[in-house]
Amino acid sequence: MSLIMNDIKKGIQYAFQTSNNMTLAMSGSGHTAMECAVFNIVEPGESVLVAINGIWGERVAEIAERMGAKVHTLFKTPGGHFTNAEIEQALAKHKPVLFFLTHGESSAGLVHPMDGVGDICHKYNCLLLVDSVASLGAAPILMDQQNIDILYTGSQKALNAPPGTAPVSFSERACHKMFNRKTKPVSYLLDMTHLSNYWGNDGKPERIYHHTGPVSGFFALRESLAIIAEMGLENSWSHHTEIAEYLWKGLEDLGLKLFIKDKDLRLPSVTTIAIPEGYDWKELLAYIMKHHRIEFTGGLGPSVGMVLRIGLMGYNCNKANAAMVLAALEDALKQCRKSKA
């Protein structure tokens, strides 16, 4: 099992494009890695800055608040993104120890620009925490090159493994903050002092029992990381982009409006459609499920009532599926029209 875990670590290092020693997979979903990062980096009373432009920023702000941090927020409505100047202004004002940004905001279908953000954070002696659950493997992210201090993802999106494991990596800067705390992290299960040993990252010869990890989940994660390594990250990124662009053109040909207007800011793995005028979005989804056996979803958190969302990622990301989606939508638009005016 230790050898399997070592392989997983190498696979995550490749997928994240990092040489960080403190690289591992959490025993749990993406939220586990999210909480692990906040709990280990931040101490009660410290300042945290959270960029909120969808549901994931909202979650991190609540997690940080629950463990006693002073939480400051940068806010945009779903679909909005933050300029580096806006981020720098907030960092200078609030002087946080940690800044959180979502790379793949799946509730809005937005992929956030990352270049320069890490440099700005380091200028203000702040660590950068990034959520790439919906984007890793589908859109480019380069942990070391972009100076990201803590990066995490989930196993079940473009990595295509079953849910229940969450890759995460910490830079040396993050480790220095994490292992020089005055107080213990609020969670024993997520305490990186123990987890670093569990994953063989602390330089000690013996791994001491900490918890029972999801063994079957680790086997599957190892295989999914092997598949993406064999395919090549660049090929995975271009494949997701190609299928997304095919879908986007088809949606526009149906007269639908894509929620994210700037093509460069669209998340390839999760496409968001502005709810078409004159339609009940719940009726559209129910019709497609009943007559085509395809599950679309509405918005999530703050984007509820604003968008329809289509996920094409990993094994599911191919032209045949995109074509099925377009045919189902075309049928639903003909059958479900609310106003005939």
Short mmCIF file of C-alpha atoms in Angstrom, two decimals:
data_model
loop_
_atom_site.label_atom_id
_atom_site.label_comp_id
_atom_site.label_asym_id
_atom_site.label_seq_id
_atom_site.Cartn_x
_atom_site.Cartn_y
_atom_site.Cartn_z
CA MET A 1 0.00 0.00 0.00
CA SER A 2 2.91 2.34 0.71
CA LEU A 3 4.13 1.76 -2.85
CA ILE A 4 0.64 2.57 -4.21
CA MET A 5 0.65 5.78 -2.15
CA ASN A 6 4.12 6.66 -3.49
CA ASP A 7 2.82 6.22 -7.05
CA ILE A 8 -0.18 8.44 -6.25
CA LYS A 9 2.15 11.15 -4.95
CA LYS A 10 4.19 11.05 -8.19
CA GLY A 11 0.99 11.12 -10.26
CA ILE A 12 -0.32 14.17 -8.40
CA GLN A 13 3.02 15.94 -8.79
CA TYR A 14 2.72 15.46 -12.55
CA ALA A 15 -0.96 16.46 -12.74
CA PHE A 16 -0.31 19.58 -10.61
CA GLN A 17 3.02 20.31 -12.36
CA THR A 18 4.86 20.57 -9.03
CA SER A 19 7.95 19.17 -7.37
CA ASN A 20 6.52 19.74 -3.86
CA ASN A 21 7.46 16.97 -1.45
CA MET A 22 4.32 17.61 0.65
CA THR A 23 1.97 16.10 -1.92
CA LEU A 24 -0.71 13.56 -0.99
CA ALA A 25 -4.36 12.54 -1.38
CA MET A 26 -6.91 13.21 1.35
CA SER A 27 -9.26 10.47 2.51
CA GLY A 28 -12.47 12.19 1.45
CA SER A 29 -13.98 14.41 -1.25
CA GLY A 30 -12.70 17.81 -2.38
CA HIS A 31 -14.22 19.44 0.70
CA THR A 32 -11.81 17.41 2.84
CA ALA A 33 -8.83 18.97 1.07
CA MET A 34 -10.49 22.39 1.32
CA GLU A 35 -10.87 22.03 5.11
CA CYS A 36 -7.40 20.48 5.47
CA ALA A 37 -5.81 23.52 3.81
CA VAL A 38 -7.67 26.09 5.91
CA PHE A 39 -7.37 24.18 9.21
CA ASN A 40 -3.62 23.62 8.88
CA ILE A 41 -2.56 27.00 7.49
CA VAL A 42 -4.76 29.39 9.47
CA GLU A 43 -4.80 29.95 13.23
CA PRO A 44 -7.71 31.52 15.16
CA GLY A 45 -7.68 35.32 14.87
CA GLU A 46 -5.58 35.41 11.68
CA SER A 47 -6.81 37.31 8.63
CA VAL A 48 -8.02 35.39 5.57
CA LEU A 49 -9.11 36.84 2.21
CA VAL A 50 -11.61 34.85 0.14
CA ALA A 51 -12.58 35.59 -3.47
CA ILE A 52 -16.27 34.78 -3.87
CA ASN A 53 -17.71 34.53 -7.38
CA GLY A 54 -19.73 31.35 -6.86
CA ILE A 55 -20.40 28.63 -4.30
CA TRP A 56 -16.83 27.49 -3.53
CA GLY A 57 -15.65 30.83 -2.20
CA GLU A 58 -18.77 30.93 -0.02
CA ARG A 59 -17.85 27.53 1.42
CA VAL A 60 -14.23 28.48 2.20
CA ALA A 61 -15.36 31.71 3.87
CA GLU A 62 -17.69 29.73 6.13
CA ILE A 63 -15.03 27.12 6.95
CA ALA A 64 -12.51 29.83 7.88
CA GLU A 65 -15.13 31.67 9.95
CA ARG A 66 -16.06 28.49 11.84
CA MET A 67 -12.47 27.93 12.93
CA GLY A 68 -12.08 31.48 14.21
CA ALA A 69 -10.32 33.33 11.39
CA LYS A 70 -11.03 36.96 10.55
CA VAL A 71 -12.61 36.54 7.14
CA HIS A 72 -12.55 39.27 4.49
CA THR A 73 -14.17 38.78 1.10
CA LEU A 74 -13.76 39.98 -2.47
CA PHE A 75 -17.16 39.61 -4.13
CA LYS A 76 -18.46 39.28 -7.69
CA THR A 77 -21.77 37.88 -8.92
CA PRO A 78 -21.55 34.45 -10.61
CA GLY A 79 -19.64 34.72 -13.89
CA GLY A 80 -17.49 37.60 -12.67
CA HIS A 81 -13.73 37.38 -12.22
CA PHE A 82 -11.13 39.40 -10.32
CA THR A 83 -8.38 41.48 -11.87
CA ASN A 84 -4.88 41.27 -10.41
CA ALA A 85 -5.21 44.94 -9.45
CA GLU A 86 -8.38 44.22 -7.45
CA ILE A 87 -6.67 41.31 -5.70
CA GLU A 88 -3.59 43.39 -4.88
CA GLN A 89 -5.69 46.23 -3.46
CA ALA A 90 -7.51 43.80 -1.12
CA LEU A 91 -4.25 42.11 -0.05
CA ALA A 92 -2.72 45.48 0.82
CA LYS A 93 -5.82 46.46 2.80
CA HIS A 94 -6.48 43.27 4.79
CA LYS A 95 -2.95 41.78 5.08
CA PRO A 96 -4.18 38.16 5.14
CA VAL A 97 -2.05 35.08 5.80
CA LEU A 98 -4.07 33.21 3.15
CA PHE A 99 -5.89 34.18 -0.06
CA PHE A 100 -8.38 31.75 -1.62
CA LEU A 101 -9.30 31.68 -5.31
CA THR A 102 -11.33 29.15 -7.31
CA HIS A 103 -9.68 28.15 -10.60
CA GLY A 104 -12.68 26.21 -11.93
CA GLU A 105 -15.87 27.78 -10.58
CA SER A 106 -18.32 25.05 -11.59
CA SER A 107 -21.40 26.88 -10.30
CA ALA A 108 -20.86 29.57 -12.97
CA GLY A 109 -18.79 27.71 -15.58
CA LEU A 110 -15.83 30.08 -15.20
CA VAL A 111 -12.11 29.30 -15.35
CA HIS A 112 -10.21 32.03 -13.52
CA PRO A 113 -6.96 33.54 -14.86
CA MET A 114 -4.07 32.53 -12.56
CA ASP A 115 -1.00 34.23 -14.02
CA GLY A 116 0.55 36.75 -11.64
CA VAL A 117 -1.76 36.04 -8.68
CA GLY A 118 0.83 33.98 -6.80
CA ASP A 119 3.49 36.66 -7.29
CA ILE A 120 1.17 39.32 -5.88
CA CYS A 121 0.34 37.13 -2.85
CA HIS A 122 4.04 36.58 -2.10
CA LYS A 123 4.71 40.32 -2.40
CA TYR A 124 2.35 40.74 0.60
CA ASN A 125 3.67 37.68 2.47
CA CYS A 126 0.41 35.84 1.86
CA LEU A 127 -0.10 32.20 0.83
CA LEU A 128 -2.25 31.37 -2.23
CA LEU A 129 -4.83 28.56 -1.91
CA VAL A 130 -6.51 27.41 -5.14
CA ASP A 131 -9.48 25.09 -5.77
CA SER A 132 -9.09 23.14 -9.03
CA VAL A 133 -11.73 20.44 -8.37
CA ALA A 134 -13.69 21.08 -11.58
CA SER A 135 -10.74 22.21 -13.72
CA LEU A 136 -7.74 19.93 -13.12
CA GLY A 137 -7.03 17.93 -16.27
CA ALA A 138 -9.51 20.01 -18.29
CA ALA A 139 -7.88 23.47 -18.16
CA PRO A 140 -4.20 24.39 -17.73
CA ILE A 141 -2.95 25.04 -14.20
CA LEU A 142 0.75 24.98 -13.30
CA MET A 143 1.33 24.94 -9.56
CA ASP A 144 5.04 25.74 -9.39
CA GLN A 145 5.21 28.08 -12.39
CA GLN A 146 2.19 30.08 -11.15
CA ASN A 147 3.50 30.22 -7.56
CA ILE A 148 0.46 28.50 -6.03
CA ASP A 149 1.13 27.53 -2.40
CA ILE A 150 -1.70 25.07 -1.80
CA LEU A 151 -3.58 23.39 -4.64
CA TYR A 152 -6.27 20.74 -4.33
CA THR A 153 -8.68 18.88 -6.57
CA GLY A 154 -11.21 16.04 -6.45
CA SER A 155 -10.87 12.56 -7.87
CA GLN A 156 -14.25 12.38 -9.62
CA LYS A 157 -14.18 15.16 -12.23
CA ALA A 158 -11.73 15.22 -15.16
CA LEU A 159 -9.47 12.76 -13.28
CA ASN A 160 -12.34 10.32 -13.73
CA ALA A 161 -11.85 8.21 -10.58
CA PRO A 162 -14.67 7.40 -8.12
CA PRO A 163 -15.40 10.17 -5.58
CA GLY A 164 -13.75 9.91 -2.19
CA THR A 165 -10.10 10.95 -2.57
CA ALA A 166 -8.77 14.49 -2.91
CA PRO A 167 -5.25 15.28 -4.17
CA VAL A 168 -3.56 18.22 -2.42
CA SER A 169 -0.08 19.73 -2.43
CA PHE A 170 1.69 22.27 -0.18
CA SER A 171 4.65 24.46 -1.16
CA GLU A 172 7.68 24.89 1.11
CA ARG A 173 6.34 28.32 2.09
CA ALA A 174 3.02 26.71 3.08
CA CYS A 175 4.83 23.98 5.04
CA HIS A 176 6.85 26.58 6.96
CA LYS A 177 3.63 28.28 8.08
CA MET A 178 1.84 24.98 8.72
CA PHE A 179 4.54 23.33 10.83
CA ASN A 180 5.39 26.41 12.92
CA ARG A 181 1.97 26.98 14.44
CA LYS A 182 1.36 28.16 17.99
CA THR A 183 -1.87 26.12 18.23
CA LYS A 184 -2.87 22.66 17.02
CA PRO A 185 -5.22 22.46 14.01
CA VAL A 186 -8.87 22.09 15.02
CA SER A 187 -9.13 18.69 13.27
CA TYR A 188 -7.15 15.62 14.35
CA LEU A 189 -8.10 13.69 11.20
CA LEU A 190 -6.87 16.49 8.92
CA ASP A 191 -3.74 17.42 10.93
CA MET A 192 -0.87 17.53 8.46
CA THR A 193 1.64 16.67 11.19
CA HIS A 194 0.12 13.18 11.16
CA LEU A 195 -0.81 13.03 7.47
CA SER A 196 2.71 13.97 6.33
CA ASN A 197 3.98 10.87 8.16
CA TYR A 198 1.08 8.71 6.89
CA TRP A 199 2.12 9.59 3.31
CA GLY A 200 5.86 9.17 3.96
CA ASN A 201 6.55 12.88 3.45
CA ASP A 202 8.17 13.74 6.79
CA GLY A 203 11.51 11.99 6.26
CA LYS A 204 10.91 9.48 9.07
CA PRO A 205 11.67 5.81 8.33
CA GLU A 206 8.39 4.48 9.75
CA ARG A 207 4.79 5.34 8.84
CA ILE A 208 2.62 5.31 11.97
CA TYR A 209 -1.07 4.36 11.81
CA HIS A 210 -3.27 7.46 11.75
CA HIS A 211 -6.56 6.42 10.11
CA THR A 212 -7.87 3.81 7.70
CA GLY A 213 -7.65 5.31 4.24
CA PRO A 214 -10.01 4.47 1.36
CA VAL A 215 -7.86 1.65 -0.03
CA SER A 216 -10.08 0.89 -3.05
CA GLY A 217 -10.32 4.62 -3.74
CA PHE A 218 -6.53 4.90 -3.67
CA PHE A 219 -6.18 2.00 -6.15
CA ALA A 220 -8.62 3.79 -8.50
CA LEU A 221 -6.93 7.17 -8.05
CA ARG A 222 -3.54 5.65 -8.89
CA GLU A 223 -4.97 4.24 -12.13
CA SER A 224 -6.68 7.52 -13.08
CA LEU A 225 -3.42 9.42 -12.56
CA ALA A 226 -1.61 6.81 -14.68
CA ILE A 227 -4.16 7.31 -17.48
CA ILE A 228 -3.73 11.09 -17.51
CA ALA A 229 0.07 10.68 -17.47
CA GLU A 230 -0.11 8.29 -20.43
CA MET A 231 -2.43 10.64 -22.31
CA GLY A 232 -0.35 13.72 -21.41
CA LEU A 233 -1.70 16.81 -19.67
CA GLU A 234 -1.52 18.96 -22.81
CA ASN A 235 -3.53 16.37 -24.75
CA SER A 236 -6.12 16.21 -21.97
CA TRP A 237 -6.45 20.00 -21.93
CA SER A 238 -6.79 20.25 -25.73
CA HIS A 239 -9.30 17.36 -25.84
CA HIS A 240 -11.57 19.01 -23.25
CA THR A 241 -11.31 22.34 -25.11
CA GLU A 242 -12.11 20.73 -28.49
CA ILE A 243 -15.26 19.01 -27.18
CA ALA A 244 -16.33 22.14 -25.27
CA GLU A 245 -15.97 24.30 -28.39
CA TYR A 246 -18.05 21.79 -30.38
CA LEU A 247 -20.75 21.99 -27.69
CA TRP A 248 -20.60 25.80 -27.48
CA LYS A 249 -21.08 26.17 -31.25
CA GLY A 250 -23.99 23.75 -31.20
CA LEU A 251 -25.68 25.62 -28.36
CA GLU A 252 -25.29 28.95 -30.16
CA ASP A 253 -26.70 27.37 -33.34
CA LEU A 254 -29.81 26.51 -31.27
CA GLY A 255 -30.15 30.19 -30.42
CA LEU A 256 -28.98 29.76 -26.83
CA LYS A 257 -26.71 32.22 -25.02
CA LEU A 258 -23.65 31.00 -23.16
CA PHE A 259 -23.50 32.45 -19.64
CA ILE A 260 -19.76 33.26 -19.82
CA LYS A 261 -19.44 35.59 -22.78
CA ASP A 262 -15.62 35.62 -22.96
CA LYS A 263 -14.58 32.32 -24.54
CA ASP A 264 -11.19 32.43 -22.77
CA LEU A 265 -12.93 32.47 -19.36
CA ARG A 266 -15.20 29.48 -20.03
CA LEU A 267 -14.51 26.32 -18.04
CA PRO A 268 -14.16 23.50 -20.62
CA SER A 269 -15.48 20.83 -18.24
CA VAL A 270 -18.67 22.64 -17.16
CA THR A 271 -20.64 24.66 -19.70
CA THR A 272 -23.21 27.14 -18.44
CA ILE A 273 -26.18 28.30 -20.53
CA ALA A 274 -28.16 31.42 -19.63
CA ILE A 275 -31.74 30.23 -19.01
CA PRO A 276 -33.59 31.00 -22.23
CA GLU A 277 -36.36 33.57 -22.02
CA GLY A 278 -39.87 32.16 -21.83
CA TYR A 279 -38.85 28.79 -20.36
CA ASP A 280 -39.13 27.19 -16.95
CA TRP A 281 -35.63 25.75 -16.39
CA LYS A 282 -36.92 22.99 -14.08
CA GLU A 283 -39.37 21.85 -16.75
CA LEU A 284 -36.57 21.73 -19.35
CA LEU A 285 -34.41 19.57 -17.08
CA ALA A 286 -37.31 17.25 -16.17
CA TYR A 287 -38.25 16.81 -19.85
CA ILE A 288 -34.68 15.96 -20.86
CA MET A 289 -34.38 13.45 -18.01
CA LYS A 290 -37.73 11.80 -18.76
CA HIS A 291 -37.47 11.62 -22.56
CA HIS A 292 -33.72 11.42 -23.15
CA ARG A 293 -32.38 9.92 -19.89
CA ILE A 294 -29.72 12.66 -19.67
CA GLU A 295 -29.20 14.60 -16.47
CA PHE A 296 -28.48 18.31 -16.82
CA THR A 297 -28.54 20.48 -13.73
CA GLY A 298 -29.49 24.02 -12.85
CA GLY A 299 -27.32 26.48 -10.98
CA LEU A 300 -25.57 25.83 -7.68
CA GLY A 301 -25.62 28.18 -4.70
CA PRO A 302 -25.72 31.78 -5.97
CA SER A 303 -26.18 30.73 -9.62
CA VAL A 304 -29.52 28.92 -9.02
CA GLY A 305 -32.13 30.32 -11.41
CA MET A 306 -29.46 31.87 -13.64
CA VAL A 307 -28.01 28.94 -15.59
CA LEU A 308 -28.32 25.40 -16.92
CA ARG A 309 -25.10 23.40 -16.47
CA ILE A 310 -23.68 20.62 -18.64
CA GLY A 311 -20.67 18.62 -17.46
CA LEU A 312 -18.43 16.95 -20.06
CA MET A 313 -15.22 15.73 -18.44
CA GLY A 314 -12.89 12.77 -18.32
CA TYR A 315 -14.28 9.62 -19.96
CA ASN A 316 -17.61 11.39 -20.45
CA CYS A 317 -16.01 14.10 -22.61
CA ASN A 318 -16.57 13.11 -26.24
CA LYS A 319 -18.39 14.37 -29.35
CA ALA A 320 -21.04 11.63 -29.25
CA ASN A 321 -22.16 12.76 -25.79
CA ALA A 322 -22.05 16.43 -26.81
CA ALA A 323 -24.23 15.61 -29.84
CA MET A 324 -26.72 13.75 -27.61
CA VAL A 325 -26.88 16.78 -25.32
CA LEU A 326 -27.59 19.11 -28.26
CA ALA A 327 -30.31 16.82 -29.67
CA ALA A 328 -31.99 16.57 -26.26
CA LEU A 329 -31.92 20.34 -25.80
CA GLU A 330 -33.28 20.98 -29.29
CA ASP A 331 -36.21 18.65 -28.56
CA ALA A 332 -36.86 20.19 -25.14
CA LEU A 333 -36.87 23.73 -26.54
CA LYS A 334 -39.56 22.69 -29.05
CA GLN A 335 -41.72 20.87 -26.50
CA CYS A 336 -41.44 23.03 -23.35
CA ARG A 337 -41.92 26.57 -24.61
CA LYS A 338 -43.86 28.56 -22.02
CA SER A 339 -44.80 31.74 -23.86
CA LYS A 340 -45.93 31.34 -27.47
CA ALA A 341 -45.75 35.09 -28.17
#
